[in-house]
Coordinates of C-alpha atoms in Angstrom, one line a residue:
M1 CA -122.0 -9.8 24.2
I2 CA -124.7 -9.9 21.5
R3 CA -127.1 -7.0 21.6
L4 CA -130.4 -8.0 20.0
K5 CA -134.0 -6.8 20.6
I6 CA -135.6 -10.2 21.3
I7 CA -139.3 -9.7 20.7
D8 CA -140.6 -13.3 20.7
R9 CA -139.3 -16.8 20.4
K10 CA -142.5 -18.7 19.4
E11 CA -141.9 -21.8 17.4
S12 CA -143.0 -21.6 13.8
T13 CA -145.7 -23.9 12.6
M14 CA -145.2 -22.9 9.0
P15 CA -142.5 -24.0 6.5
M16 CA -139.5 -21.8 6.8
S17 CA -139.8 -20.2 3.4
S18 CA -142.2 -20.3 0.4
I19 CA -139.4 -19.1 -1.8
S20 CA -137.9 -21.6 -4.2
S21 CA -134.2 -21.4 -4.7
K22 CA -134.7 -23.0 -8.1
E23 CA -136.5 -20.0 -9.6
V24 CA -134.5 -18.4 -12.4
F25 CA -134.8 -14.7 -13.3
P26 CA -133.5 -13.0 -16.4
T27 CA -130.5 -10.7 -15.7
I28 CA -130.2 -9.1 -19.2
H29 CA -133.1 -7.1 -20.6
S30 CA -133.4 -6.7 -24.4
F31 CA -135.3 -3.9 -26.1
Y32 CA -136.6 -4.0 -29.7
M33 CA -137.3 -1.0 -32.0
P34 CA -138.6 -1.0 -35.5
V35 CA -136.5 1.2 -37.8
N36 CA -137.9 0.5 -41.2
M37 CA -140.8 -1.2 -43.0
T38 CA -141.2 -1.9 -46.7
G39 CA -143.6 -3.8 -48.8
L40 CA -142.4 -7.2 -49.9
D41 CA -140.4 -6.7 -53.1
A42 CA -138.3 -9.2 -55.0
E43 CA -135.7 -6.6 -55.7
Y44 CA -135.3 -5.3 -52.2
L45 CA -135.4 -7.3 -49.0
G46 CA -133.4 -4.9 -46.8
N47 CA -130.2 -6.8 -47.5
P48 CA -127.2 -5.3 -45.7
Q49 CA -124.9 -2.9 -47.5
D50 CA -121.4 -1.8 -46.5
D51 CA -122.4 1.8 -46.0
K52 CA -125.5 1.3 -43.8
Q53 CA -126.1 -0.1 -40.3
H54 CA -127.2 -3.7 -40.2
Y55 CA -130.6 -4.5 -38.7
H56 CA -132.4 -7.7 -37.9
R57 CA -135.3 -8.5 -40.3
I58 CA -138.7 -10.1 -40.2
L59 CA -140.3 -11.1 -43.5
I60 CA -144.1 -11.7 -43.4
V61 CA -146.1 -13.0 -46.3
W62 CA -149.9 -12.4 -46.4
G63 CA -150.6 -13.1 -50.1
G64 CA -149.3 -14.9 -53.2
N65 CA -146.6 -17.6 -53.2
G66 CA -143.0 -18.0 -54.2
S67 CA -139.6 -19.2 -52.9
L68 CA -137.0 -17.8 -50.6
S69 CA -133.3 -18.4 -51.0
F70 CA -131.3 -18.4 -47.8
N71 CA -127.8 -19.8 -47.3
D72 CA -128.0 -21.7 -50.6
K73 CA -131.3 -23.4 -49.6
Q74 CA -134.7 -22.9 -51.2
Y75 CA -137.9 -22.6 -49.2
E76 CA -141.4 -22.4 -50.5
I77 CA -143.4 -19.5 -49.0
A78 CA -147.0 -18.4 -49.2
R79 CA -149.7 -16.7 -47.1
G80 CA -148.8 -17.2 -43.4
S81 CA -145.1 -17.6 -44.0
V82 CA -142.8 -15.7 -41.7
F83 CA -139.0 -15.7 -41.8
L84 CA -136.6 -14.3 -39.2
C85 CA -133.0 -13.5 -40.0
D86 CA -130.1 -11.8 -38.5
S87 CA -128.4 -8.6 -39.7
A88 CA -125.8 -10.3 -42.0
S89 CA -128.0 -12.7 -43.9
Q90 CA -128.5 -12.3 -47.7
L91 CA -132.0 -13.1 -48.9
E92 CA -133.5 -13.5 -52.4
L93 CA -137.1 -14.0 -53.5
R94 CA -138.3 -15.8 -56.5
L95 CA -142.0 -15.5 -57.6
K96 CA -144.1 -18.2 -59.0
S97 CA -145.3 -17.6 -62.5
H98 CA -148.4 -15.3 -62.6
S99 CA -148.1 -14.8 -58.8
L100 CA -147.9 -11.5 -56.9
L101 CA -146.2 -11.9 -53.5
K102 CA -147.6 -9.5 -50.9
G103 CA -146.3 -8.9 -47.4
L104 CA -144.0 -6.8 -45.3
V105 CA -140.3 -6.6 -44.4
I106 CA -139.6 -5.2 -41.0
E107 CA -136.1 -4.1 -40.0
Y108 CA -135.5 -3.7 -36.3
N109 CA -132.7 -2.9 -33.9
C110 CA -132.1 -4.8 -30.7
I111 CA -130.2 -3.3 -27.7
T112 CA -129.7 -4.1 -24.1
A113 CA -129.7 -1.8 -21.1
D114 CA -126.3 -3.1 -19.8
G115 CA -124.3 -3.3 -23.0
H116 CA -124.4 -7.1 -23.4
I117 CA -124.8 -8.5 -26.9
P118 CA -128.6 -8.6 -27.6
S119 CA -130.4 -11.7 -28.8
D120 CA -132.7 -11.3 -31.8
L121 CA -135.6 -13.7 -32.6
K122 CA -134.2 -16.7 -34.5
Y123 CA -135.6 -19.6 -36.4
S124 CA -133.6 -21.4 -39.1
V125 CA -136.4 -22.0 -41.6
P126 CA -139.5 -20.1 -42.6
L127 CA -142.4 -20.4 -40.1
Q128 CA -145.4 -21.7 -42.0
R129 CA -149.2 -21.3 -41.6
C130 CA -148.9 -18.6 -38.9
S131 CA -152.1 -17.3 -37.3
P132 CA -154.4 -14.8 -38.9
G133 CA -153.9 -12.7 -35.8
L134 CA -150.3 -12.3 -36.6
L135 CA -151.0 -11.3 -40.2
R136 CA -153.6 -8.8 -38.9
L137 CA -151.0 -7.2 -36.6
A138 CA -148.5 -7.0 -39.5
G139 CA -151.1 -5.4 -41.8
E140 CA -152.1 -2.8 -39.2
L141 CA -148.4 -2.1 -38.4
E142 CA -147.7 -1.4 -42.1
S143 CA -150.6 1.0 -42.4
I144 CA -149.6 3.0 -39.3
W145 CA -145.9 3.0 -40.5
R146 CA -147.0 4.6 -43.8
E147 CA -149.5 7.0 -42.2
P148 CA -148.4 7.6 -38.5
Q149 CA -151.0 10.4 -38.1
I150 CA -153.8 7.8 -38.1
S151 CA -152.8 6.6 -34.6
G152 CA -151.4 7.7 -31.3
P153 CA -147.7 8.2 -30.7
F154 CA -147.1 4.8 -29.2
R155 CA -149.3 2.6 -31.3
T156 CA -146.4 1.6 -33.7
Q157 CA -144.3 0.4 -30.8
Q158 CA -147.3 -1.4 -29.1
L159 CA -148.2 -3.3 -32.3
F160 CA -144.5 -4.3 -32.9
I161 CA -144.2 -5.7 -29.4
E162 CA -147.5 -7.6 -29.8
L163 CA -146.2 -9.0 -33.0
L164 CA -142.9 -10.1 -31.3
I165 CA -144.8 -11.7 -28.5
E166 CA -146.9 -13.7 -31.0
L167 CA -143.7 -14.8 -32.9
H168 CA -142.1 -15.8 -29.7
Y169 CA -145.1 -18.1 -28.9
V170 CA -145.0 -19.6 -32.4
I171 CA -141.3 -20.4 -32.2
A172 CA -141.8 -21.9 -28.7
A173 CA -144.7 -24.0 -30.0
K174 CA -142.6 -25.2 -33.0
Q175 CA -139.9 -26.4 -30.6
Q176 CA -142.2 -28.5 -28.5
P177 CA -141.8 -32.3 -28.8
S178 CA -144.3 -33.7 -31.3
K179 CA -145.9 -35.9 -28.6
D180 CA -147.2 -32.7 -27.0
W181 CA -149.2 -31.6 -30.0
L182 CA -152.5 -31.7 -28.1
L183 CA -151.2 -29.6 -25.3
E184 CA -149.8 -27.2 -27.9
V185 CA -153.3 -27.0 -29.5
I186 CA -155.0 -26.3 -26.1
H187 CA -152.4 -23.7 -25.2
Y188 CA -152.9 -22.0 -28.6
M189 CA -156.7 -21.9 -28.0
E190 CA -156.3 -20.5 -24.6
N191 CA -154.1 -17.7 -26.0
H192 CA -156.0 -17.0 -29.2
Y193 CA -159.6 -17.6 -28.3
A194 CA -160.5 -14.1 -29.4
E195 CA -159.6 -15.0 -33.0
D196 CA -161.7 -17.0 -35.5
L197 CA -160.3 -20.4 -34.7
T198 CA -161.4 -23.6 -36.6
R199 CA -160.7 -27.2 -36.0
E200 CA -159.1 -27.5 -39.4
Q201 CA -156.7 -24.6 -38.7
L202 CA -155.4 -26.1 -35.5
A203 CA -155.2 -29.6 -37.0
E204 CA -152.9 -28.2 -39.6
L205 CA -150.9 -26.4 -37.0
A206 CA -150.5 -29.7 -35.1
N207 CA -149.9 -31.7 -38.3
V208 CA -152.7 -34.1 -37.6
S209 CA -156.0 -34.7 -39.4
P210 CA -159.1 -32.8 -38.2
E211 CA -160.8 -36.1 -37.3
H212 CA -157.8 -37.3 -35.2
L213 CA -157.7 -33.9 -33.4
S214 CA -161.5 -34.2 -32.6
R215 CA -161.2 -37.7 -31.2
T216 CA -158.1 -37.0 -29.1
F217 CA -159.3 -33.7 -27.9
R218 CA -162.6 -35.1 -26.6
K219 CA -160.8 -38.0 -24.9
Y220 CA -158.3 -35.7 -23.2
T221 CA -160.6 -32.8 -22.2
G222 CA -164.1 -34.4 -22.1
R223 CA -165.3 -31.7 -24.5
T224 CA -165.6 -31.2 -28.2
F225 CA -163.2 -28.7 -29.8
N226 CA -166.0 -26.1 -30.2
G227 CA -167.3 -26.9 -26.7
Y228 CA -163.9 -26.2 -25.1
L229 CA -163.5 -23.0 -27.2
T230 CA -166.8 -21.8 -26.0
L231 CA -165.8 -22.5 -22.4
V232 CA -162.6 -20.6 -22.7
R233 CA -164.4 -17.6 -24.2
I234 CA -167.2 -17.6 -21.6
R235 CA -164.7 -17.9 -18.7
S236 CA -162.8 -14.9 -20.1
A237 CA -166.1 -13.0 -20.4
Q238 CA -166.9 -13.8 -16.8
S239 CA -163.5 -12.6 -15.6
R240 CA -163.8 -9.3 -17.6
I241 CA -167.3 -8.7 -16.3
L242 CA -166.1 -9.2 -12.7
I243 CA -163.4 -6.7 -12.9
G244 CA -165.4 -4.2 -14.9
T245 CA -165.7 -4.0 -18.7
A246 CA -167.2 -2.0 -21.5
D247 CA -170.5 -2.6 -23.3
L248 CA -171.7 -6.0 -24.3
N249 CA -170.6 -5.6 -28.0
T250 CA -167.1 -4.6 -27.0
L251 CA -166.9 -7.5 -24.6
A252 CA -168.1 -9.9 -27.4
N253 CA -165.3 -8.7 -29.7
E254 CA -162.7 -9.1 -26.9
V255 CA -163.6 -12.8 -26.4
G256 CA -164.1 -13.9 -29.9
Y257 CA -167.8 -13.2 -30.8
K258 CA -169.0 -10.8 -33.4
E259 CA -171.8 -9.1 -31.4
G260 CA -173.2 -8.9 -27.9
F261 CA -176.5 -10.7 -28.5
Y262 CA -174.7 -13.9 -29.5
L263 CA -172.4 -13.6 -26.6
S264 CA -175.3 -13.1 -24.2
R265 CA -177.0 -16.3 -25.6
K266 CA -173.9 -18.4 -25.3
F267 CA -173.2 -17.0 -21.8
K268 CA -176.7 -17.9 -20.6
E269 CA -176.4 -21.4 -22.1
T270 CA -173.1 -22.0 -20.2
I271 CA -173.7 -20.2 -16.9
G272 CA -177.4 -20.2 -16.6
L273 CA -177.5 -16.4 -16.1
S274 CA -177.3 -13.4 -18.4
P275 CA -174.1 -11.3 -18.2
T276 CA -175.9 -8.5 -16.4
A277 CA -177.5 -10.9 -13.8
Y278 CA -174.1 -12.6 -13.3
R279 CA -172.5 -9.3 -12.4
R280 CA -175.1 -8.5 -9.8
T281 CA -175.4 -11.9 -8.2
D282 CA -173.5 -12.6 -4.9
K283 CA -170.6 -15.1 -5.6
R284 CA -169.5 -18.2 -4.0
I285 CA -165.7 -17.8 -3.8
V286 CA -162.7 -20.1 -3.5
A287 CA -159.3 -18.5 -2.5
L288 CA -156.3 -20.6 -3.3
N289 CA -153.8 -18.7 -1.1
I290 CA -153.9 -17.1 2.3
N291 CA -153.4 -13.5 1.0
H292 CA -156.7 -13.6 -0.9
T293 CA -158.5 -15.4 1.9
A294 CA -157.4 -12.6 4.3
S295 CA -158.4 -9.9 1.8
L296 CA -161.9 -11.4 1.7
V297 CA -162.0 -11.6 5.5
A298 CA -161.0 -7.9 5.7
L299 CA -164.1 -7.1 3.6
G300 CA -166.3 -9.0 6.0
L301 CA -166.6 -12.2 3.9
S302 CA -165.5 -15.8 4.4
P303 CA -164.8 -17.8 1.2
E304 CA -166.6 -21.1 0.7
L305 CA -163.1 -22.6 0.6
G306 CA -159.9 -20.8 1.5
V307 CA -156.3 -21.3 2.6
Y308 CA -155.7 -20.3 6.3
T309 CA -152.7 -20.1 8.7
S310 CA -153.2 -20.7 12.4
W311 CA -152.3 -17.0 12.9
L312 CA -155.1 -15.9 10.6
E313 CA -157.6 -18.3 12.3
Q314 CA -156.6 -16.8 15.7
V315 CA -157.3 -13.3 14.4
M316 CA -160.7 -14.4 13.0
Q317 CA -161.7 -16.2 16.2
K318 CA -160.7 -13.1 18.3
E319 CA -163.0 -11.0 16.1
N320 CA -165.8 -13.6 16.0
I321 CA -165.5 -14.0 12.3
P322 CA -166.7 -17.4 11.0
I323 CA -164.1 -19.6 9.2
G324 CA -165.2 -21.2 6.0
G325 CA -164.0 -24.4 4.5
K326 CA -160.3 -25.0 4.7
L327 CA -158.1 -25.9 1.7
N328 CA -154.7 -27.4 2.5
S329 CA -152.8 -27.1 -0.8
Y330 CA -150.0 -29.3 0.6
G331 CA -152.2 -32.0 2.1
H332 CA -154.2 -32.8 -1.1
S333 CA -153.3 -35.0 -4.0
G334 CA -154.0 -33.5 -7.4
T335 CA -157.3 -35.4 -7.6
S336 CA -158.5 -34.6 -4.1
Y337 CA -157.5 -30.9 -4.5
Y338 CA -159.5 -30.6 -7.7
G339 CA -162.4 -32.4 -6.0
A340 CA -162.4 -30.2 -2.9
I341 CA -162.7 -27.1 -5.2
T342 CA -165.4 -28.7 -7.3
D343 CA -167.4 -29.6 -4.2
A344 CA -167.4 -25.9 -3.1
H345 CA -169.3 -25.0 -6.3
P346 CA -167.5 -21.7 -6.7
D347 CA -168.7 -18.9 -9.0
V348 CA -165.1 -17.4 -9.0
I349 CA -161.7 -18.6 -8.0
F350 CA -158.9 -16.3 -6.8
S351 CA -155.4 -17.3 -7.5
Y352 CA -152.0 -15.9 -8.5
S353 CA -151.1 -15.7 -12.2
K354 CA -147.9 -17.8 -11.7
D355 CA -149.9 -20.9 -10.6
E356 CA -149.5 -23.6 -13.2
G357 CA -152.6 -25.4 -12.0
N358 CA -155.1 -22.6 -12.9
K359 CA -155.9 -23.9 -16.4
S360 CA -157.1 -27.2 -15.0
L361 CA -159.7 -25.4 -13.0
L362 CA -161.3 -23.8 -16.0
P363 CA -164.2 -26.3 -16.1
I364 CA -165.2 -25.4 -12.5
A365 CA -165.3 -21.6 -12.6
P366 CA -163.4 -18.6 -13.9
V367 CA -160.0 -18.2 -12.3
L368 CA -159.2 -14.5 -11.6
E369 CA -155.4 -14.4 -11.8
L370 CA -153.9 -11.5 -9.8
P371 CA -150.4 -10.6 -11.1
F372 CA -147.7 -11.6 -8.6
M373 CA -145.1 -8.9 -7.8
T374 CA -146.4 -6.4 -10.4
M375 CA -149.6 -5.8 -8.4
N376 CA -149.0 -4.9 -4.8
W377 CA -151.3 -5.9 -1.9
R378 CA -153.2 -2.7 -2.0
E379 CA -154.1 -3.1 -5.7
Q380 CA -155.0 -6.8 -5.1
F381 CA -157.3 -5.8 -2.3
H382 CA -159.0 -3.2 -4.4
M383 CA -159.5 -5.7 -7.3
I384 CA -161.0 -8.3 -4.9
A385 CA -163.3 -5.7 -3.4
Q386 CA -164.5 -4.7 -6.9
V387 CA -165.3 -8.3 -7.7
V388 CA -167.3 -8.9 -4.6
N389 CA -169.0 -5.5 -4.7
R390 CA -167.4 -4.3 -1.5
E391 CA -165.4 -1.3 -2.8
Q392 CA -166.9 1.1 -0.1
Q393 CA -165.7 -1.3 2.6
A394 CA -162.2 -1.4 1.1
D395 CA -162.1 2.4 0.9
E396 CA -163.1 2.7 4.6
W397 CA -160.5 0.1 5.5
F398 CA -157.7 2.0 3.7
A399 CA -158.8 5.3 5.3
K400 CA -158.3 3.8 8.8
Y401 CA -155.0 2.1 7.8
D402 CA -153.6 5.3 6.3
E403 CA -154.4 7.2 9.4
L404 CA -152.2 4.8 11.3
I405 CA -149.4 5.3 8.7
V406 CA -149.6 9.1 9.3
K407 CA -149.6 8.7 13.1
G408 CA -146.7 6.2 12.9
N409 CA -144.6 8.4 10.7
H410 CA -145.2 11.4 13.0
L411 CA -143.9 9.4 16.0
L412 CA -141.0 8.1 14.0
D413 CA -140.0 11.6 13.0
Q414 CA -139.9 12.5 16.7
S415 CA -138.1 9.5 18.0
L416 CA -135.9 8.4 15.0
G417 CA -135.7 11.2 12.6
H418 CA -133.9 10.1 9.5
R419 CA -135.0 6.6 8.6
G420 CA -131.9 5.2 6.9
T421 CA -131.6 1.7 5.4
A422 CA -133.4 -1.4 6.5
I423 CA -133.2 -5.0 5.7
I424 CA -135.7 -7.9 6.4
W425 CA -134.4 -11.4 6.8
E426 CA -136.3 -14.7 6.7
I427 CA -134.0 -17.5 7.8
G428 CA -134.4 -21.1 7.0
S429 CA -132.3 -24.2 8.0
S430 CA -129.4 -23.4 5.7
K431 CA -130.3 -20.3 3.7
A432 CA -131.4 -16.7 4.5
Y433 CA -133.7 -14.7 2.4
C434 CA -133.5 -10.9 2.1
I435 CA -137.0 -9.7 1.1
S436 CA -138.3 -6.8 -1.1
N437 CA -141.6 -5.0 -0.9
S438 CA -143.0 -7.0 -3.8
Y439 CA -142.8 -10.2 -1.6
G440 CA -144.2 -8.5 1.6
R441 CA -142.8 -10.0 4.8
G442 CA -143.1 -6.5 6.3
A443 CA -140.8 -5.0 3.6
Q444 CA -143.9 -3.3 2.0
I445 CA -144.4 -1.5 5.3
L446 CA -140.8 -0.4 5.8
Y447 CA -140.2 0.7 2.2
D448 CA -143.6 1.9 1.0
D449 CA -145.2 3.3 4.2
L450 CA -142.5 4.2 6.7
G451 CA -139.8 5.7 4.5
F452 CA -136.9 3.3 5.0
R453 CA -134.7 2.3 2.1
P454 CA -133.2 -0.9 0.9
T455 CA -129.4 -1.1 1.0
N456 CA -127.2 -0.5 -2.0
E457 CA -126.0 -4.2 -1.9
M458 CA -129.6 -5.3 -2.2
L459 CA -130.3 -3.0 -5.2
E460 CA -127.1 -3.9 -7.0
Q461 CA -128.0 -7.6 -6.8
G462 CA -131.4 -7.0 -8.4
I463 CA -133.7 -7.5 -5.5
A464 CA -136.3 -5.1 -7.2
T465 CA -136.5 -7.5 -10.1
R466 CA -136.3 -10.9 -8.3
G467 CA -138.2 -10.0 -5.1
Y468 CA -135.7 -11.6 -2.8
I469 CA -132.0 -12.5 -2.5
E470 CA -130.9 -15.9 -1.2
V471 CA -127.6 -16.3 0.6
D472 CA -126.0 -18.7 3.1
I473 CA -126.7 -17.8 6.7
E474 CA -123.1 -16.9 7.3
S475 CA -123.3 -14.3 4.4
M476 CA -125.8 -12.1 6.2
V477 CA -122.9 -10.1 7.5
N478 CA -122.3 -8.9 4.0
Y479 CA -125.5 -6.9 3.9
P480 CA -125.1 -4.1 6.5
A481 CA -128.1 -1.8 7.1
D482 CA -129.0 0.8 9.7
H483 CA -131.9 -1.5 10.9
I484 CA -132.0 -5.3 10.6
F485 CA -135.3 -7.1 11.1
I486 CA -135.5 -10.9 11.4
T487 CA -139.0 -12.3 11.0
D488 CA -138.3 -16.0 11.0
L489 CA -135.6 -18.3 12.7
P490 CA -134.6 -21.9 12.0
S491 CA -136.4 -24.5 14.0
F492 CA -134.0 -27.4 13.3
P493 CA -130.9 -28.0 15.4
E494 CA -128.4 -27.5 12.5
G495 CA -130.0 -24.2 11.5
E496 CA -130.1 -23.0 15.2
Q497 CA -126.4 -23.8 15.6
R498 CA -125.5 -21.9 12.4
I499 CA -127.5 -18.8 13.4
N500 CA -126.0 -18.8 17.0
R501 CA -122.5 -19.0 15.5
L502 CA -123.4 -16.1 13.3
F503 CA -124.7 -14.0 16.2
S504 CA -121.4 -14.7 18.1
S505 CA -119.1 -14.0 15.2
P506 CA -116.8 -10.9 15.1
N507 CA -118.1 -9.8 11.7
W508 CA -121.7 -9.8 13.0
L509 CA -120.8 -8.0 16.2
K510 CA -119.0 -5.3 14.2
L511 CA -122.2 -4.3 12.3
E512 CA -123.4 -0.9 13.2
A513 CA -127.0 -2.1 13.5
V514 CA -125.8 -4.6 16.2
S515 CA -123.7 -2.0 18.1
N516 CA -126.5 0.5 17.9
N517 CA -129.0 -2.0 19.3
R518 CA -131.0 -1.9 16.0
V519 CA -131.4 -5.6 15.3
Y520 CA -135.0 -6.6 15.9
L521 CA -135.6 -10.4 16.3
L522 CA -139.3 -10.7 15.7
N523 CA -139.7 -14.4 14.9
E524 CA -143.4 -14.1 13.9
P525 CA -143.3 -16.0 10.7
E526 CA -147.0 -16.5 10.1
M527 CA -147.8 -12.8 10.7
F528 CA -145.0 -11.6 8.4
W529 CA -145.7 -14.3 5.8
G530 CA -148.9 -12.6 4.8
Y531 CA -149.1 -10.0 2.0
D532 CA -152.7 -8.8 2.6
P533 CA -154.6 -6.1 4.5
I534 CA -154.9 -8.1 7.8
S535 CA -151.3 -9.1 7.9
S536 CA -150.0 -5.7 6.8
H537 CA -152.0 -4.0 9.6
A538 CA -150.5 -6.4 12.2
Q539 CA -147.0 -6.0 10.7
L540 CA -147.3 -2.2 10.9
H541 CA -148.2 -2.4 14.6
E542 CA -145.3 -4.8 15.3
L543 CA -142.7 -2.8 13.4
L544 CA -143.7 0.5 15.0
H545 CA -143.8 -1.2 18.4
V546 CA -140.1 -2.4 18.2
L547 CA -138.9 0.8 16.5
M548 CA -140.4 3.0 19.3
Q549 CA -139.8 1.2 22.5
H550 CA -140.4 4.3 24.6
H551 CA -143.6 5.4 22.7
K552 CA -147.0 3.9 22.9
F553 CA -148.6 3.2 19.5
T554 CA -152.1 1.9 19.3

């Protein structure tokens, strides 16, 4: 006989899982360390010798011109040239007559945490006309390498990583198909807006004429090159103002302007308000996911346009909280989705940083991208409260929530004692998803608040990095835990048959959680799908209720 704690069997009105099985996550992490830096010299390029360790090299030119010999091929190099080579390559420089080549040779080591062969940055020919920002990073890196006392202990490593990130972007841009040159230019502007960008510079990067760039740019974006650059800079300034920033001059430098007065003038021309007035004004808000909608509701606000579940609507109706305009991200075409957001006239849009559609919303309003997985629901709630000037309300909310945590743990200490391991499953029609605290689903309550632990099998399979593990339904028996929670069940006949066969199988019945009556069949998908204050509060109550059947928790 199956021994399960059946809590509820409500039919789910939400898709079984928001997790895509097609997501790919890296399994090998590489780490890069600079080990030597020398000025560019024709007689020494850090070529490998038999009696020394071989290192990967980066050659960066910021002055003069000459030629580089590599694998019996000659390449012209000048200011902005960068060459990446592996540890075994032989390089030779030849100077042009009356020319003095200036630059830097960086030797670096690459290692991996798990002993796999590391991968260095590679490109078979010199990169040409690299950005002034990259040359600036290289120059500052050389200065600090020569005189480490002029900076903090981690500045060298920080600059080197920034330089590698910039090189990675340049290589990726070079490998884009030529037909995507305009998207490459726009992407470059959105990542380098704080630099002194010119139409001519980006036309050269895209290998088109400045005139062709201007015509195509305006046709595609509806704005001139300078107009779009101004928009990107002002949107960045808005975002920085909303989350707190330094003085106006510092803000100006961060977004690409030389001083605060000029930023203030451009800001008012674009927004209609000064930066100070913009910070103090109440904002019309659009929330592009249910978690940020619920966070606003917890602060006593309803967005002009938000994403809701029926569960969240029921909570709001019970508390007599008005429901704002509803945005159905699945029921809109691309055009109508954009139009619905435009019609809401938002001053700020909340979204997750992984959403590819955020850039297209730039003409409407600044998009505050909250990092997914790296910022937990508490931190997201704090940031949203800061933006809408409701930090005191957030602090009061957390004070009450943390009181419940203390009370719940006290009762668990009395009734349960040692917590042990726990696993949360969300089950679809053919797959089951084991969830980590970075994806919510109640795992943030169990692991972060109530002292349970994920199982060794979960940790070994990288759940901390990926956020979830996807398995066939029948494979759930391979993940034993002291407590098993199931927040969602299949609603289609095939899935129901598979889960019923699993619950009747000998391997399932042999699990200690089953024999100890510690399998909790909750089946409250909409409640547990949320990763926000309102959902977390409800999840806490539900989890404590099933864990303490003989204790009353309110």
